[in-house]
CSV table of C-alpha atoms and ligand atoms in Angstrom, one decimal:
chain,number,residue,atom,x,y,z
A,1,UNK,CA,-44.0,-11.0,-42.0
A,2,UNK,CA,-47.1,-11.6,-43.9
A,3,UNK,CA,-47.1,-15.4,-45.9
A,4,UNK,CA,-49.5,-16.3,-48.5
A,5,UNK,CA,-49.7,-20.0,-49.3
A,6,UNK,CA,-51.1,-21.9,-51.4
A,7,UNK,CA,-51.3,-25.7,-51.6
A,8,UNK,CA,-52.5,-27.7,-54.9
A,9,UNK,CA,-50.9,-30.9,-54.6
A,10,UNK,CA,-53.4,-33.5,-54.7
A,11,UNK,CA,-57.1,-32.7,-54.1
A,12,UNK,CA,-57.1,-30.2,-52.3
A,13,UNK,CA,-56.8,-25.9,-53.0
A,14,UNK,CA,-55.5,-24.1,-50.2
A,15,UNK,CA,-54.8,-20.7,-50.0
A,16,UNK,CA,-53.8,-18.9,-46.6
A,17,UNK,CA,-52.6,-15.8,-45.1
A,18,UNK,CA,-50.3,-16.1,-41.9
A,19,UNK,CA,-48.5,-13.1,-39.7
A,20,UNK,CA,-45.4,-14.9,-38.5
A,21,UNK,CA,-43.8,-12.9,-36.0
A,22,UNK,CA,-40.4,-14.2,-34.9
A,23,UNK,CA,-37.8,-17.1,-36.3
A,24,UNK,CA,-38.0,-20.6,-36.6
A,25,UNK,CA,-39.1,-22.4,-34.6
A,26,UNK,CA,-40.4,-20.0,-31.4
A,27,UNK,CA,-42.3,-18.0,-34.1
A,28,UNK,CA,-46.1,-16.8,-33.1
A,29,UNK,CA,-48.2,-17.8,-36.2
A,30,UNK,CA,-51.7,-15.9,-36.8
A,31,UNK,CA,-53.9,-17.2,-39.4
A,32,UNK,CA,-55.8,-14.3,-40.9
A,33,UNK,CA,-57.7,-16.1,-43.1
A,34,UNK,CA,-57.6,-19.9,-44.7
A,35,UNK,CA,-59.1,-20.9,-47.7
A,36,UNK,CA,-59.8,-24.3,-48.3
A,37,UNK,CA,-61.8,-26.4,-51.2
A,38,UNK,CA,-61.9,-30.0,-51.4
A,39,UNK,CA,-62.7,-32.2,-54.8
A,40,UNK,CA,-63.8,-34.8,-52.9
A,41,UNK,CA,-67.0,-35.1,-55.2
A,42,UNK,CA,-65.3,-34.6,-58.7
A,43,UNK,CA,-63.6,-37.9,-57.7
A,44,UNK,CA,-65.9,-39.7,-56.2
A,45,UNK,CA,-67.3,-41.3,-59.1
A,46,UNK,CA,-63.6,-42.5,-60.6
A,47,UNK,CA,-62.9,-43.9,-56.9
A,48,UNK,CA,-59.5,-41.7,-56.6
A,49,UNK,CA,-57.8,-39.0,-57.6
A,50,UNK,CA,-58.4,-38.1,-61.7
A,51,UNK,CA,-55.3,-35.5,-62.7
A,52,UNK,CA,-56.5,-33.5,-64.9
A,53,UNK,CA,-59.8,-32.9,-63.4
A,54,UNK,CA,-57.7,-31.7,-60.4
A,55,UNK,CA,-55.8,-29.8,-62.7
A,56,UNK,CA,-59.3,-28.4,-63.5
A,57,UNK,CA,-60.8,-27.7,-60.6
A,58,UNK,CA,-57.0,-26.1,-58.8
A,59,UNK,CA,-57.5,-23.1,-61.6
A,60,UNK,CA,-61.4,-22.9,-61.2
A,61,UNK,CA,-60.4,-22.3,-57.1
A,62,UNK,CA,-57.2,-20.7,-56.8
A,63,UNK,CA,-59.1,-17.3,-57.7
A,64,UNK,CA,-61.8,-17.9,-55.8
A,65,UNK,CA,-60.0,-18.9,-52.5
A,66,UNK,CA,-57.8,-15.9,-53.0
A,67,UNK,CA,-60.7,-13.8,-52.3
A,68,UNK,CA,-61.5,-15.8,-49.8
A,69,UNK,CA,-58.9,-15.6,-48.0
A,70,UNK,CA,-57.9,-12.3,-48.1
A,71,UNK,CA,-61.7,-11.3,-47.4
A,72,UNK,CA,-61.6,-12.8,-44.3
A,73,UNK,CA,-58.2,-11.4,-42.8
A,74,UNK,CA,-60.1,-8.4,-43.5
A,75,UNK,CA,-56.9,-7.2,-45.9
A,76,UNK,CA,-58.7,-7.1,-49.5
A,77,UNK,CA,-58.1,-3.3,-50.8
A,78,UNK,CA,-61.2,-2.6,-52.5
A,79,UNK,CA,-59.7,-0.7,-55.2
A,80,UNK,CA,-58.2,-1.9,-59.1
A,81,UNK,CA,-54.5,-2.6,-59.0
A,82,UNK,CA,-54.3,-1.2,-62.8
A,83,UNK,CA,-52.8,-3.4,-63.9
A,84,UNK,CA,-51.2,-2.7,-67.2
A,85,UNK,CA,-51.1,-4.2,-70.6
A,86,UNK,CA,-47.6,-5.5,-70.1
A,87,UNK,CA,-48.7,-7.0,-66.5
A,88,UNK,CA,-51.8,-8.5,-67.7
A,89,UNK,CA,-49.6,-9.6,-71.0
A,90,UNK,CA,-46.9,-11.7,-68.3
A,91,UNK,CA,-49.8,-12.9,-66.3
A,92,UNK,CA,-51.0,-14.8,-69.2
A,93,UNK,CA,-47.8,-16.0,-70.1
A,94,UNK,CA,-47.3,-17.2,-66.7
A,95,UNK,CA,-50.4,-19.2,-66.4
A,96,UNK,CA,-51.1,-20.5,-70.2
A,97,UNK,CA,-51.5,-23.7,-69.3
A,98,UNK,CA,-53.9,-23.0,-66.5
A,99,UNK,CA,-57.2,-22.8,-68.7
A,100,UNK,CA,-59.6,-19.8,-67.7
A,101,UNK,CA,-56.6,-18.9,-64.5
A,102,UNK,CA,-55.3,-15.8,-66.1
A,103,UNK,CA,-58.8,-14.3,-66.9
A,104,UNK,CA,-59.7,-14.3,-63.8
A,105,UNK,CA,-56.7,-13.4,-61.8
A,106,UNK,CA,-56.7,-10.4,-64.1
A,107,UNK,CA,-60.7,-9.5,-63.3
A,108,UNK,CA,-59.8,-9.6,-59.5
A,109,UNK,CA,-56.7,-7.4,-59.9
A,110,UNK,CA,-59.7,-5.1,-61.9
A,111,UNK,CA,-61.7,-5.0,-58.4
A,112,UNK,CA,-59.0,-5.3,-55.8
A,113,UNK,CA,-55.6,-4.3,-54.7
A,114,UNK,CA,-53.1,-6.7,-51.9
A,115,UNK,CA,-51.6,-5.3,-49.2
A,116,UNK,CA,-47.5,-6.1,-49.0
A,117,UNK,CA,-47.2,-9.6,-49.1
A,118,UNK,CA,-43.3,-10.5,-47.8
A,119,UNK,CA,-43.6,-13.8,-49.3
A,120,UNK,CA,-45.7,-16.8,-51.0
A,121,UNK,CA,-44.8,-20.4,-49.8
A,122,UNK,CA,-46.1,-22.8,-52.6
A,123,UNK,CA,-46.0,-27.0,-52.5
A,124,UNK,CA,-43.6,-27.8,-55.5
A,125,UNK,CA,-43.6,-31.5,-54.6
A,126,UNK,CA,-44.8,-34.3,-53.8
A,127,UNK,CA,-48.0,-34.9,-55.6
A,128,UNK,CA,-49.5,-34.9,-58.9
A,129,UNK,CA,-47.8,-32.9,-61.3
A,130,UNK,CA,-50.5,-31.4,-63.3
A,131,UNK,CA,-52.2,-30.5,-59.9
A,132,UNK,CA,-48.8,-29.0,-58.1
A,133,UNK,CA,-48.0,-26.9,-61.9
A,134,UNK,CA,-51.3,-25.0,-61.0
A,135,UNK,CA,-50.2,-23.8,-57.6
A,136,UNK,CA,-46.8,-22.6,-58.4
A,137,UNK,CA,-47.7,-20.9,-61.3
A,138,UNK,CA,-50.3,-19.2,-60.0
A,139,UNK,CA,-47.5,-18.2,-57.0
A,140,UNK,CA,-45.3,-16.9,-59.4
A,141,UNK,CA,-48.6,-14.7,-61.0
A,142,UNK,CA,-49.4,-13.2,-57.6
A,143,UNK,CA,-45.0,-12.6,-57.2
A,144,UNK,CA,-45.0,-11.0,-60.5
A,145,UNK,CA,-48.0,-8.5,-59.0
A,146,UNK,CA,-47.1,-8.1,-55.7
A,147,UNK,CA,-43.0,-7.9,-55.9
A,148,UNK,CA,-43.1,-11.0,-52.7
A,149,UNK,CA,-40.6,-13.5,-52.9
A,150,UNK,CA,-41.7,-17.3,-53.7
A,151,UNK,CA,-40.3,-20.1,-51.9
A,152,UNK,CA,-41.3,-23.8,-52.6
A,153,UNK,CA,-42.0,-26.0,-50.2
A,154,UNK,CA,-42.3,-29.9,-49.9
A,155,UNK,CA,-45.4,-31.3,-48.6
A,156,UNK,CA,-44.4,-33.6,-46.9
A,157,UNK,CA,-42.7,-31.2,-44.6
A,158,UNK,CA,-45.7,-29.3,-44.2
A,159,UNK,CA,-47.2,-32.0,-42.5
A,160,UNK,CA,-44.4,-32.6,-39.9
A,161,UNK,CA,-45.0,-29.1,-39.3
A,162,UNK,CA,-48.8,-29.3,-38.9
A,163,UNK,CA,-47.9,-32.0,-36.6
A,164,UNK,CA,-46.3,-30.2,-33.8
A,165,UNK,CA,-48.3,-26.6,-34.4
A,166,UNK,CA,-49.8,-25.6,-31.2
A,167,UNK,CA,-52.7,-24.3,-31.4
A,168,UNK,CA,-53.3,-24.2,-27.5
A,169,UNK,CA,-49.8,-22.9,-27.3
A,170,UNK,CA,-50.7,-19.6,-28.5
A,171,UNK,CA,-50.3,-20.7,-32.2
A,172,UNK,CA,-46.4,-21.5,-31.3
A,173,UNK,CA,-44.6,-24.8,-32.5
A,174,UNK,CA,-44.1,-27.7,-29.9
A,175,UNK,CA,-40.4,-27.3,-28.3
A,176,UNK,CA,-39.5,-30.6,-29.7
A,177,UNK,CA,-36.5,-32.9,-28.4
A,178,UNK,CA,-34.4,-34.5,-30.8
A,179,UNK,CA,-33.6,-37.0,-31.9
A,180,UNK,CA,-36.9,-37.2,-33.3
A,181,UNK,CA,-39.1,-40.3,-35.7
A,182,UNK,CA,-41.4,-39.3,-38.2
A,183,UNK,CA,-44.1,-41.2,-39.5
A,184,UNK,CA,-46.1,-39.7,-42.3
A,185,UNK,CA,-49.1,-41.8,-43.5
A,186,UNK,CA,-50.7,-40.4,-46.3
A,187,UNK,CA,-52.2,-41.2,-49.7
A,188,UNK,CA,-49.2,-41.3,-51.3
A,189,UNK,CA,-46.9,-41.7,-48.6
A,190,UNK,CA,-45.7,-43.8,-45.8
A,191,UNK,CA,-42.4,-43.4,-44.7
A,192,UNK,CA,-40.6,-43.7,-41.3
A,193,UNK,CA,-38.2,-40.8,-41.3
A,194,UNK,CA,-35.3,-40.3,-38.5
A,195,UNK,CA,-34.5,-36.7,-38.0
A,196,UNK,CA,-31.4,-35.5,-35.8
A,197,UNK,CA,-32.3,-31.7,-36.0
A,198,UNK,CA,-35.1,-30.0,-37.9
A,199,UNK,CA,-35.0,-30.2,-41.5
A,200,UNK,CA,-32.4,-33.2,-41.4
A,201,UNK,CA,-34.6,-36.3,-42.6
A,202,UNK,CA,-33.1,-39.3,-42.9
A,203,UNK,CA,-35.9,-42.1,-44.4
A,204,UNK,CA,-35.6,-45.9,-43.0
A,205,UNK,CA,-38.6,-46.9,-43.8
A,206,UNK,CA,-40.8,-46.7,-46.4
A,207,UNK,CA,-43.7,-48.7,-48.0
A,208,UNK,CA,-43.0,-51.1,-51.1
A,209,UNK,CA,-46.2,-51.0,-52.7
A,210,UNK,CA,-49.3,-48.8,-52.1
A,211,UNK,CA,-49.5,-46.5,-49.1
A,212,UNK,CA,-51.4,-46.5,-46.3
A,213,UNK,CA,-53.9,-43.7,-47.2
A,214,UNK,CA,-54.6,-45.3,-50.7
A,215,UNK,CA,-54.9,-49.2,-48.4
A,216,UNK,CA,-57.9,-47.2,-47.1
A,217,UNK,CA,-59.3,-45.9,-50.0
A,218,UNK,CA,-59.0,-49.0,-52.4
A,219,UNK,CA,-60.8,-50.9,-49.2
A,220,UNK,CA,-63.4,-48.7,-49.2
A,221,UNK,CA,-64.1,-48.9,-53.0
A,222,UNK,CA,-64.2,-52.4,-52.2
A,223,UNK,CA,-66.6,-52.3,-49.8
A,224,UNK,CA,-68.5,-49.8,-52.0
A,225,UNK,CA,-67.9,-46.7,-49.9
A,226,UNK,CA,-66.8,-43.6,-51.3
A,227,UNK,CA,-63.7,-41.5,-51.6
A,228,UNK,CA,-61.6,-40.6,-50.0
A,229,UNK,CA,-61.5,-43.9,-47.9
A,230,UNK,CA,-60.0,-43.3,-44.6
A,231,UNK,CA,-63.2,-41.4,-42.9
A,232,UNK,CA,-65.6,-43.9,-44.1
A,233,UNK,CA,-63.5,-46.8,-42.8
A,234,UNK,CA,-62.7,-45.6,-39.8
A,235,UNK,CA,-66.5,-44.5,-38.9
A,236,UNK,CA,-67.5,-48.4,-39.9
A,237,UNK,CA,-64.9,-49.5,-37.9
A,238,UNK,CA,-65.7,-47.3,-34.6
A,239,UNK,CA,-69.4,-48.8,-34.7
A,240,UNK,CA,-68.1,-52.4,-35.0
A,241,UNK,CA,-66.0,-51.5,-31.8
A,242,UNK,CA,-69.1,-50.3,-30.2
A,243,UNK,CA,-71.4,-53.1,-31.3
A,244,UNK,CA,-68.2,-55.7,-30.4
A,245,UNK,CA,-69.5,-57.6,-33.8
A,246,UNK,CA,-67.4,-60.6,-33.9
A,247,UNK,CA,-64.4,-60.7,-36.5
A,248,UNK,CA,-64.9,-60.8,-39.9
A,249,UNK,CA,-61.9,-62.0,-41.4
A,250,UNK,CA,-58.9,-63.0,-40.1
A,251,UNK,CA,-56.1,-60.5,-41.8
A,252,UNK,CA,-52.3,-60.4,-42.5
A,253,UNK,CA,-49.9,-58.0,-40.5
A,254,UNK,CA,-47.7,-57.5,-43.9
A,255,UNK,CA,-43.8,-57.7,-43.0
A,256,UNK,CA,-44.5,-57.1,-39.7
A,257,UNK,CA,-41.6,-59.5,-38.8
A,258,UNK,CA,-40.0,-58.6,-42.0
A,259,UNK,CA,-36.6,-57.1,-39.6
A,260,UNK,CA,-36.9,-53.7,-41.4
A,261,UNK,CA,-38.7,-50.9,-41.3
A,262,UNK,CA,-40.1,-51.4,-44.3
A,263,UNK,CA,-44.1,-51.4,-45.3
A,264,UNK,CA,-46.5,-53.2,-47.7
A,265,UNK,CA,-50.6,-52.6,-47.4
A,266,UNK,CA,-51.1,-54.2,-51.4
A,267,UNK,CA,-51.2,-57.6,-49.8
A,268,UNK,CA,-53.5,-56.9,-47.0
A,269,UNK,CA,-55.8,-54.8,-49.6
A,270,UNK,CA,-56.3,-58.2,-51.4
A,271,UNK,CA,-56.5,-60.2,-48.2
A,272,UNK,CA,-59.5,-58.1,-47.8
A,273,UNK,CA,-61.0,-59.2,-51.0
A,274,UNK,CA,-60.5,-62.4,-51.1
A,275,UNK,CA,-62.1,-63.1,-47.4
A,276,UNK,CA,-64.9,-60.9,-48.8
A,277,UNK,CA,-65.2,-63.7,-51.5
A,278,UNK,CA,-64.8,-66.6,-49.1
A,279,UNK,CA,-67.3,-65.5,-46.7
A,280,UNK,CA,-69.8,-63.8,-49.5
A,281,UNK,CA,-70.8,-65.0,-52.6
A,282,UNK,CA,-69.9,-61.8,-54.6
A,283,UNK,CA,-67.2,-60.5,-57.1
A,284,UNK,CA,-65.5,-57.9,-54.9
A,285,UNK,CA,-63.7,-56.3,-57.5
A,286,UNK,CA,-62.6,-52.9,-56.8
A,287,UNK,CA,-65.0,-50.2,-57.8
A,288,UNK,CA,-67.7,-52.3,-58.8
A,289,UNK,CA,-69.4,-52.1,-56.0
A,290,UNK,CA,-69.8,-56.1,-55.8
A,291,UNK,CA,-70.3,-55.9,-52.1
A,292,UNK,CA,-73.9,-55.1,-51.6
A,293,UNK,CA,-74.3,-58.8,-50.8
A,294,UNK,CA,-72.2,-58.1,-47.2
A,295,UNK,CA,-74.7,-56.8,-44.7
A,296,UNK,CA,-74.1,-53.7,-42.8
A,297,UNK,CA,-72.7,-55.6,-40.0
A,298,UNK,CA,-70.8,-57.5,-42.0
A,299,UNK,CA,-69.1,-54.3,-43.6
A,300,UNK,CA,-68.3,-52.8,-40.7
A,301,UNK,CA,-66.3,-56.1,-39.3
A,302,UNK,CA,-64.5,-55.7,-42.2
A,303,UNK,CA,-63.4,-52.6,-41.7
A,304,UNK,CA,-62.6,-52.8,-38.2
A,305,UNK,CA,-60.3,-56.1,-38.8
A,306,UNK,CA,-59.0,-53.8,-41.6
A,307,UNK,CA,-57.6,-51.2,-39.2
A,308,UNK,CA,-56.8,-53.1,-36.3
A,309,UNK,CA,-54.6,-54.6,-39.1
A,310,UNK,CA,-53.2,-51.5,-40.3
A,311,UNK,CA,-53.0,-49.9,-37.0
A,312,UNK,CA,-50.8,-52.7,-35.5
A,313,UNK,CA,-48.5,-52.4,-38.4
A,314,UNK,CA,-48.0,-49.3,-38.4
A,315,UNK,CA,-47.4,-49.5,-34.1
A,316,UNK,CA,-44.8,-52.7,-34.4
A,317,UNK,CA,-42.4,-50.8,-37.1
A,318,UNK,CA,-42.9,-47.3,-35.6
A,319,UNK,CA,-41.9,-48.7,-32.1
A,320,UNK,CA,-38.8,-50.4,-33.8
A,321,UNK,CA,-37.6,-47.0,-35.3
A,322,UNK,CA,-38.0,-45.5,-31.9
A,323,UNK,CA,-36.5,-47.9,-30.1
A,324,UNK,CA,-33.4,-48.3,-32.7
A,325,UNK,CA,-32.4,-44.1,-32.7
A,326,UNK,CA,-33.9,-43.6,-29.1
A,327,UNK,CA,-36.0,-41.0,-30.1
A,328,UNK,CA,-37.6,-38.5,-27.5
A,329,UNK,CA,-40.2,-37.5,-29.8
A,330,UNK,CA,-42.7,-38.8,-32.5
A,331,UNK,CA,-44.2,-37.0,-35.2
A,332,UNK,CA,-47.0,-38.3,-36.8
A,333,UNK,CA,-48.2,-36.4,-40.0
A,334,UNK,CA,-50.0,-36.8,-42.9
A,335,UNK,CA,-54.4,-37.2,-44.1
A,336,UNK,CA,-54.1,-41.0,-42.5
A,337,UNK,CA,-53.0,-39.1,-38.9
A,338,UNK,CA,-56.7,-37.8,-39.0
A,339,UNK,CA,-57.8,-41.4,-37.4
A,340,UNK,CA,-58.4,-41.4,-34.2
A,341,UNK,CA,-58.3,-45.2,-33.7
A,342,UNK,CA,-54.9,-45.1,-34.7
A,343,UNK,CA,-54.1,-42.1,-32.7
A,344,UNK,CA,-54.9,-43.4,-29.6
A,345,UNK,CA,-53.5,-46.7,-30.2
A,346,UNK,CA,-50.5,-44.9,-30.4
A,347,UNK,CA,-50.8,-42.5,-27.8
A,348,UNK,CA,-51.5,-45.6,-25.1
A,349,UNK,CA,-48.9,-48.0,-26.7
A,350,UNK,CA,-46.2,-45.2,-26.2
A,351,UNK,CA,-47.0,-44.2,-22.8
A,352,UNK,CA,-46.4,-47.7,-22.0
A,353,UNK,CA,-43.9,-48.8,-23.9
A,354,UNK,CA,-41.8,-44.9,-24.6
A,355,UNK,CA,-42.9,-43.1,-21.3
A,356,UNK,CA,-39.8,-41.1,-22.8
A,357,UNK,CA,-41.1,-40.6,-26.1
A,358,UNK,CA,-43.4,-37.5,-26.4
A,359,UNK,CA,-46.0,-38.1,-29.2
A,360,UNK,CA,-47.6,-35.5,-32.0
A,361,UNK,CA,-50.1,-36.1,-34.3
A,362,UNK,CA,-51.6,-32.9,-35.4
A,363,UNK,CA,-54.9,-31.1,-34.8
A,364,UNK,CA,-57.5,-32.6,-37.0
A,365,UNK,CA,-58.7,-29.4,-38.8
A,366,UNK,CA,-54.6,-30.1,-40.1
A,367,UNK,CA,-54.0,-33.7,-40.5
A,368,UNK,CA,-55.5,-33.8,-44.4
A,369,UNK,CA,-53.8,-31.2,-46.4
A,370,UNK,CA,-54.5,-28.0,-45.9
A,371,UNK,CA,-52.1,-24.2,-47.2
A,372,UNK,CA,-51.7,-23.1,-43.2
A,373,UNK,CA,-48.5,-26.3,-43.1
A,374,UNK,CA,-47.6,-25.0,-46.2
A,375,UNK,CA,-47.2,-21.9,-44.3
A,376,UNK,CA,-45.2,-22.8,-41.7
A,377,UNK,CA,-43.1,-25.2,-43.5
A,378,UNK,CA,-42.1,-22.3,-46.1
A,379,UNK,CA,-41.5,-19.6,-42.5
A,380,UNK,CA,-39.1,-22.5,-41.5
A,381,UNK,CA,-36.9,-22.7,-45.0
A,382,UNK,CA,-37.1,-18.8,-45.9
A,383,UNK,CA,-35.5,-18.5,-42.2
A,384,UNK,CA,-32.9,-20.3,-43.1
A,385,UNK,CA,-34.0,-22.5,-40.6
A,386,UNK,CA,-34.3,-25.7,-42.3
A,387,UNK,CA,-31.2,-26.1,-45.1
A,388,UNK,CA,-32.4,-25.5,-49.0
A,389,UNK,CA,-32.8,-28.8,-50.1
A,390,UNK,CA,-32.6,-30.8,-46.5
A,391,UNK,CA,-36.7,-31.9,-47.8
A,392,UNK,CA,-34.9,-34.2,-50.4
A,393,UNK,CA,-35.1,-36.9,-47.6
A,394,UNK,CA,-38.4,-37.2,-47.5
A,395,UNK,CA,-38.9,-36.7,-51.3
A,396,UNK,CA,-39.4,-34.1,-53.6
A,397,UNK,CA,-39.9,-35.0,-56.7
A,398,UNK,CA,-42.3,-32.5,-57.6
A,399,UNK,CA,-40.5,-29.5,-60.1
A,400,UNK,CA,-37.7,-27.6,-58.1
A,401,UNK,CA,-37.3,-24.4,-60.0
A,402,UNK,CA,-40.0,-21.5,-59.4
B,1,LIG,O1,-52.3,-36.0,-46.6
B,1,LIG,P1,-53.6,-36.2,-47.3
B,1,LIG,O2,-54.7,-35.3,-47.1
B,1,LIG,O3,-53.3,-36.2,-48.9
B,1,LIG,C1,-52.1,-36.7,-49.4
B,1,LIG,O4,-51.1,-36.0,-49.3
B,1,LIG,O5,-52.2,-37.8,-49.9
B,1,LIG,O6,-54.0,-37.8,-47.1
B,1,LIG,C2,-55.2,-38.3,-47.7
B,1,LIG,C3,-55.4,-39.7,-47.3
B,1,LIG,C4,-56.5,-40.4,-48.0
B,1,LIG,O7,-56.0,-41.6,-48.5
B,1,LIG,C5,-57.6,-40.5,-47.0
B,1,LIG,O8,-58.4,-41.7,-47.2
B,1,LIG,C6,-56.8,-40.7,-45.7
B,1,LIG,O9,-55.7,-39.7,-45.9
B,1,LIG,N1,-57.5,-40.3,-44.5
B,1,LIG,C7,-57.8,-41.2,-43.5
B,1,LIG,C8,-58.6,-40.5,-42.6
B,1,LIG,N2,-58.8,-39.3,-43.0
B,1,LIG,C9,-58.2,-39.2,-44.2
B,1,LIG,N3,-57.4,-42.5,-43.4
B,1,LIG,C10,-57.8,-43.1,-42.2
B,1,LIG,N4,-58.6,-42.6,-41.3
B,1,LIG,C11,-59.0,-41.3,-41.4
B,1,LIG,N5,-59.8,-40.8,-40.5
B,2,LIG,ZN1,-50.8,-34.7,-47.7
């Protein structure tokens, strides 16, 4: 079956087109083409994630990465789909919110035609509603054209999906054991999730303030770095590693003896800032770039005692969920599983520690958000695979009607 997706949930426009031959979850996945456009810029300047210039910047691209996408999988029908009046008439009324998107869906229905598409997986949730109202509407445009079925799909899924997609394996899925642990670690989320079976999450831990992803990217504004966060950290932090440069700051592991699974990476964000303080004489206030006193040394100590404090965190209460449910297998998803510090902590802790615990984190081309897990994620629910509404464990609180 050909699956278009598209993702729009945060900063990110992804559009995809995947052959899935087979069922959930020994299916054989071919990406024909994957479209992918990142805001990074428009946001830089604000220091995070501005709604309504990702609202913005989802209609500018969904068109464009349409193309894209179908361009390369070689599958664009050069020819107009003549359209007509009442069509073009229900496209704008589909996407009237989405300034300028209707226009130009209609223009590239003038020049082109799609092949059969058997379905469109869209992210309904989580993630910025503005952003995610983009992506499904402009799903339920390309449904109305093409006659494809829609089916939404929660993000957060996607990534467990990413997690275990092989793409040594011949494209296949990991034959995962269960019981299984998930950890997803993103900018919005982090969350230790048990799951019995596929699509059966059951959440035990969860952070209580921000989440790891955003620890990263409020640290970095700190330290005057831009968005997102996470890479420029983590390349500081690899030099200070290399250099041994002796530790900054001495940092909190928050809750790590709390007895719960539970997170909290607000208090370590200002532990940050205040032993910038101590040790500089500067106003490290977030975004103001008060930090150009530290030296270049000094910034990258900070962010290596930053994510050896993170990282450790993360290890202690991931290893306690394992340990508790006797999990054969951890997933790691999610934009913060794109550190590779953190990655092979975990990798050399488990093998120690779990030698019966297998451990995924996902390619790194997947680990930030991408449409190819919304692919596979909406595959595994239009299968029947994975039970309508089993994603509500792992929240969903984007819109649930298409
Ligand atoms: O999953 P994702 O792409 O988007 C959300 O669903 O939130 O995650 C984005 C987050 C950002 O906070 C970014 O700073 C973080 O992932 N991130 C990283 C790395 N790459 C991305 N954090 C730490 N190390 C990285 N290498
Ligand atoms: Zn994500």
């Amino acid at each position: 079956m050909l699956i278009l997706s598209i993702e729009s949930s945060a900063d990110e426009t992804g559009i995809s087109l995947l052959e899935v031959d087979g069922d959930f979850p020994h299916a054989i996945y071919t990406i024909h083409g994957s479209a992918l456009s990142s805001q990074m810029k428009e946001h830089n300047k604000w220091g995070g994630i501005v709604p309504s210039i990702a609202k913005r910047e989802h209609a500018k691209y969904c068109p464009i990465l349409l193309e894209e996408a179908f361009e390369e999988a070689d599958l664009l029908e050069d020819h107009s789909s003549d359209l007509s009046d009442a069509d073009k008439a229900k496209l704008q009324e589909l996407l009237v919110r989405e300034e300028g998107l209707a226009d130009a869906l209609i223009e590239f229905f003038s020049k082109y035609s799609l092949p059969k598409i058997d379905l469109i997986a869209v992210t309904n949730g989580p993630g910025l509603t503005p952003a995610l109202w983009v992506g499904v509407s402009f799903a339920k445009a390309l449904a109305h054209i093409t006659g494809a079925n829609v089916i939404p799909v929660n993000h957060m899924e996607g990534h467990i999906l990413a997690s275990v997609y092989d793409v040594e394996r011949d494209d296949m899925l990991s034959d995962i054991s269960f019981p299984a642990v998930a950890l997803l670690i993103s900018g919005g989320h982090t969350e230790l999730i048990n799951m019995s079976a596929w699509g059966t999450y059951d959440k035990v831990g969860q952070t209580r303030d921000d989440a790891v992803g955003e620890a990263f990217d409020k640290v970095a504004r700190l330290l005057g770095l831009p968005y997102p966060g996470g890479p420029q950290i983590s390349k500081l932090a690899a030099d200070a590693r290399s250099r041994e440069l002796p530790e900054f700051a001495s940092l909190p592991r928050p809750m790590i003896n709390s007895g719960d699974l539970d997170f909290s990476f607000s208090g370590l964000k200002t532990a940050v800032r205040y032993a910038v303080q101590d040790k500089v004489n500067c106003q490290a206030r977030e975004g103001a770039l008060g930090c150009k006193e530290l030296t270049e040394d000094q910034r990258a100590a900070v962010a290596r005692d930053f994510e050896d404090a993170v990282t450790e965190t993360l290890l202690k209460k991931t290893s306690t969920a394992v340990a508790d449910s006797g999990a054969k297998t951890l997933i790691v998803g999610g934009g913060v599983s794109a550190n590779q510090f953190i990655k092979r902590a975990f990798e050399s802790h488990f093998l120690h520690e779990h030698p019966d615990c297998t451990v995924y984190f996902p390619t790194l081309s997947l680990a930030t958000d991408n449409s190819i897990m919304i692919a596979l994620a909406g595959h595994a629910r239009a299968n029947g695979a994975l039970s309508p509404g089993g994603a509500e464990g792992i929240q969903a609180d984007g819109n649930k009607s298409l």
